[in-house]
Amino acid sequence: MNSFEIEQFGEIVSAGYRKSNDEAVKIIGNRMFFLMALQLVILALLFVLVIPETASGCL
């Protein structure tokens, strides 16, 4: 894939995402959103669990 094809693919994906009628694009988008949400949850858990313990110095 050259850069033009990649650019076209990005436009197709974003168009399908806007219409949200293309099932494959929706599934990919949902999976990416789920992974992002999972990362945020893990980061929040790290901040809540790890940092106060290291700050107080006791487990």
Coordinates of N, CA and C in Angstrom, one line a residue:
M1 N 0.8 -1.2 0.0 CA 0.0 0.0 0.0 C 0.9 1.2 0.0
N2 N 0.7 2.1 -1.0 CA 1.4 3.4 -1.0 C 0.6 4.4 -0.1
S3 N 1.2 5.6 0.0 CA 0.5 6.6 0.9 C -0.8 7.0 0.4
F4 N -1.0 7.0 -1.0 CA -2.3 7.4 -1.5 C -3.4 6.4 -1.1
E5 N -3.1 5.1 -1.2 CA -4.0 4.1 -0.9 C -4.4 4.2 0.6
I6 N -3.3 4.4 1.4 CA -3.6 4.5 2.9 C -4.5 5.7 3.2
E7 N -4.2 6.8 2.5 CA -5.1 8.0 2.6 C -6.5 7.7 2.2
Q8 N -6.7 7.0 1.1 CA -8.0 6.6 0.7 C -8.7 5.7 1.7
F9 N -8.0 4.8 2.2 CA -8.5 3.8 3.2 C -9.0 4.6 4.4
G10 N -8.1 5.6 4.9 CA -8.5 6.4 6.0 C -9.8 7.2 5.8
E11 N -9.9 7.7 4.5 CA -11.2 8.5 4.2 C -12.4 7.5 4.2
I12 N -12.2 6.3 3.7 CA -13.3 5.3 3.6 C -13.7 5.0 5.0
V13 N -12.7 4.7 5.9 CA -13.0 4.3 7.3 C -13.7 5.5 8.0
S14 N -13.2 6.7 7.8 CA -13.9 7.8 8.5 C -15.3 8.1 8.0
A15 N -15.5 7.9 6.7 CA -16.8 8.0 6.2 C -17.8 7.0 6.7
G16 N -17.3 5.7 6.7 CA -18.1 4.6 7.3 C -18.4 4.8 8.8
Y17 N -17.4 5.4 9.5 CA -17.5 5.7 10.9 C -18.6 6.8 11.1
R18 N -18.6 7.8 10.3 CA -19.6 8.9 10.4 C -21.0 8.3 10.1
K19 N -21.2 7.5 9.0 CA -22.5 6.9 8.7 C -22.8 5.8 9.7
S20 N -21.8 5.1 10.2 CA -21.9 4.0 11.1 C -22.9 3.0 10.6
N21 N -22.9 2.7 9.3 CA -23.7 1.7 8.7 C -22.9 0.5 8.3
D22 N -21.5 0.7 8.2 CA -20.7 -0.4 7.8 C -20.3 -1.2 9.0
E23 N -20.7 -2.5 9.1 CA -20.6 -3.3 10.3 C -19.1 -3.5 10.7
A24 N -18.2 -3.7 9.7 CA -16.8 -4.0 10.0 C -16.2 -2.8 10.6
V25 N -16.5 -1.6 10.1 CA -15.9 -0.4 10.6 C -16.4 -0.1 12.0
K26 N -17.7 -0.4 12.3 CA -18.2 -0.3 13.6 C -17.6 -1.2 14.6
I27 N -17.3 -2.5 14.2 CA -16.7 -3.4 15.1 C -15.3 -3.0 15.4
I28 N -14.5 -2.5 14.4 CA -13.2 -2.1 14.6 C -13.2 -0.9 15.6
G29 N -14.1 0.1 15.3 CA -14.2 1.3 16.2 C -14.6 0.9 17.6
N30 N -15.5 0.0 17.8 CA -15.9 -0.4 19.1 C -14.8 -1.1 19.9
R31 N -14.0 -1.9 19.1 CA -12.9 -2.6 19.8 C -11.8 -1.6 20.2
M32 N -11.5 -0.6 19.3 CA -10.6 0.4 19.7 C -11.0 1.2 20.9
F33 N -12.3 1.6 20.9 CA -12.9 2.3 22.0 C -12.8 1.5 23.3
F34 N -13.1 0.2 23.2 CA -13.0 -0.7 24.4 C -11.6 -0.7 24.9
L35 N -10.6 -0.8 24.0 CA -9.2 -0.9 24.4 C -8.8 0.4 25.1
M36 N -9.3 1.5 24.5 CA -8.9 2.8 25.1 C -9.6 2.9 26.5
A37 N -10.8 2.5 26.7 CA -11.5 2.6 28.0 C -10.8 1.7 29.0
L38 N -10.3 0.5 28.5 CA -9.6 -0.4 29.4 C -8.3 0.2 29.8
Q39 N -7.6 0.9 28.9 CA -6.3 1.5 29.3 C -6.6 2.6 30.4
L40 N -7.7 3.4 30.2 CA -8.0 4.4 31.2 C -8.3 3.8 32.5
V41 N -9.1 2.7 32.5 CA -9.4 2.0 33.8 C -8.1 1.5 34.5
I42 N -7.2 0.9 33.7 CA -5.9 0.5 34.3 C -5.1 1.6 34.8
L43 N -5.1 2.7 34.1 CA -4.3 3.9 34.6 C -4.9 4.4 35.9
A44 N -6.3 4.5 35.9 CA -6.9 5.0 37.1 C -6.6 4.0 38.3
L45 N -6.7 2.7 38.1 CA -6.4 1.8 39.1 C -4.9 2.0 39.6
L46 N -4.0 2.2 38.7 CA -2.6 2.4 39.1 C -2.5 3.7 39.9
F47 N -3.2 4.7 39.5 CA -3.1 6.0 40.3 C -3.7 5.8 41.7
V48 N -4.9 5.1 41.8 CA -5.6 4.9 43.0 C -4.8 3.9 44.0
L49 N -4.3 2.8 43.4 CA -3.7 1.8 44.3 C -2.2 2.0 44.5
V50 N -1.5 2.3 43.5 CA 0.0 2.3 43.6 C 0.5 3.6 44.2
I51 N 0.1 4.7 43.7 CA 0.7 6.0 44.1 C 0.5 6.3 45.6
P52 N -0.8 6.2 46.1 CA -0.9 6.5 47.6 C -0.1 5.6 48.5
E53 N 0.1 4.3 48.1 CA 0.9 3.4 48.9 C 2.4 3.8 48.8
T54 N 2.9 4.2 47.7 CA 4.3 4.6 47.6 C 4.5 6.0 48.3
A55 N 3.4 6.8 48.2 CA 3.6 8.2 48.9 C 3.6 8.0 50.4
S56 N 2.7 7.1 50.9 CA 2.7 6.9 52.4 C 3.8 6.1 52.9
G57 N 4.4 5.2 52.0 CA 5.5 4.4 52.3 C 5.2 3.1 53.0
C58 N 3.9 2.8 53.2 CA 3.5 1.6 53.8 C 2.5 0.8 52.9
L59 N 2.6 -0.5 52.9 CA 1.8 -1.4 52.0 C 0.4 -1.7 52.7

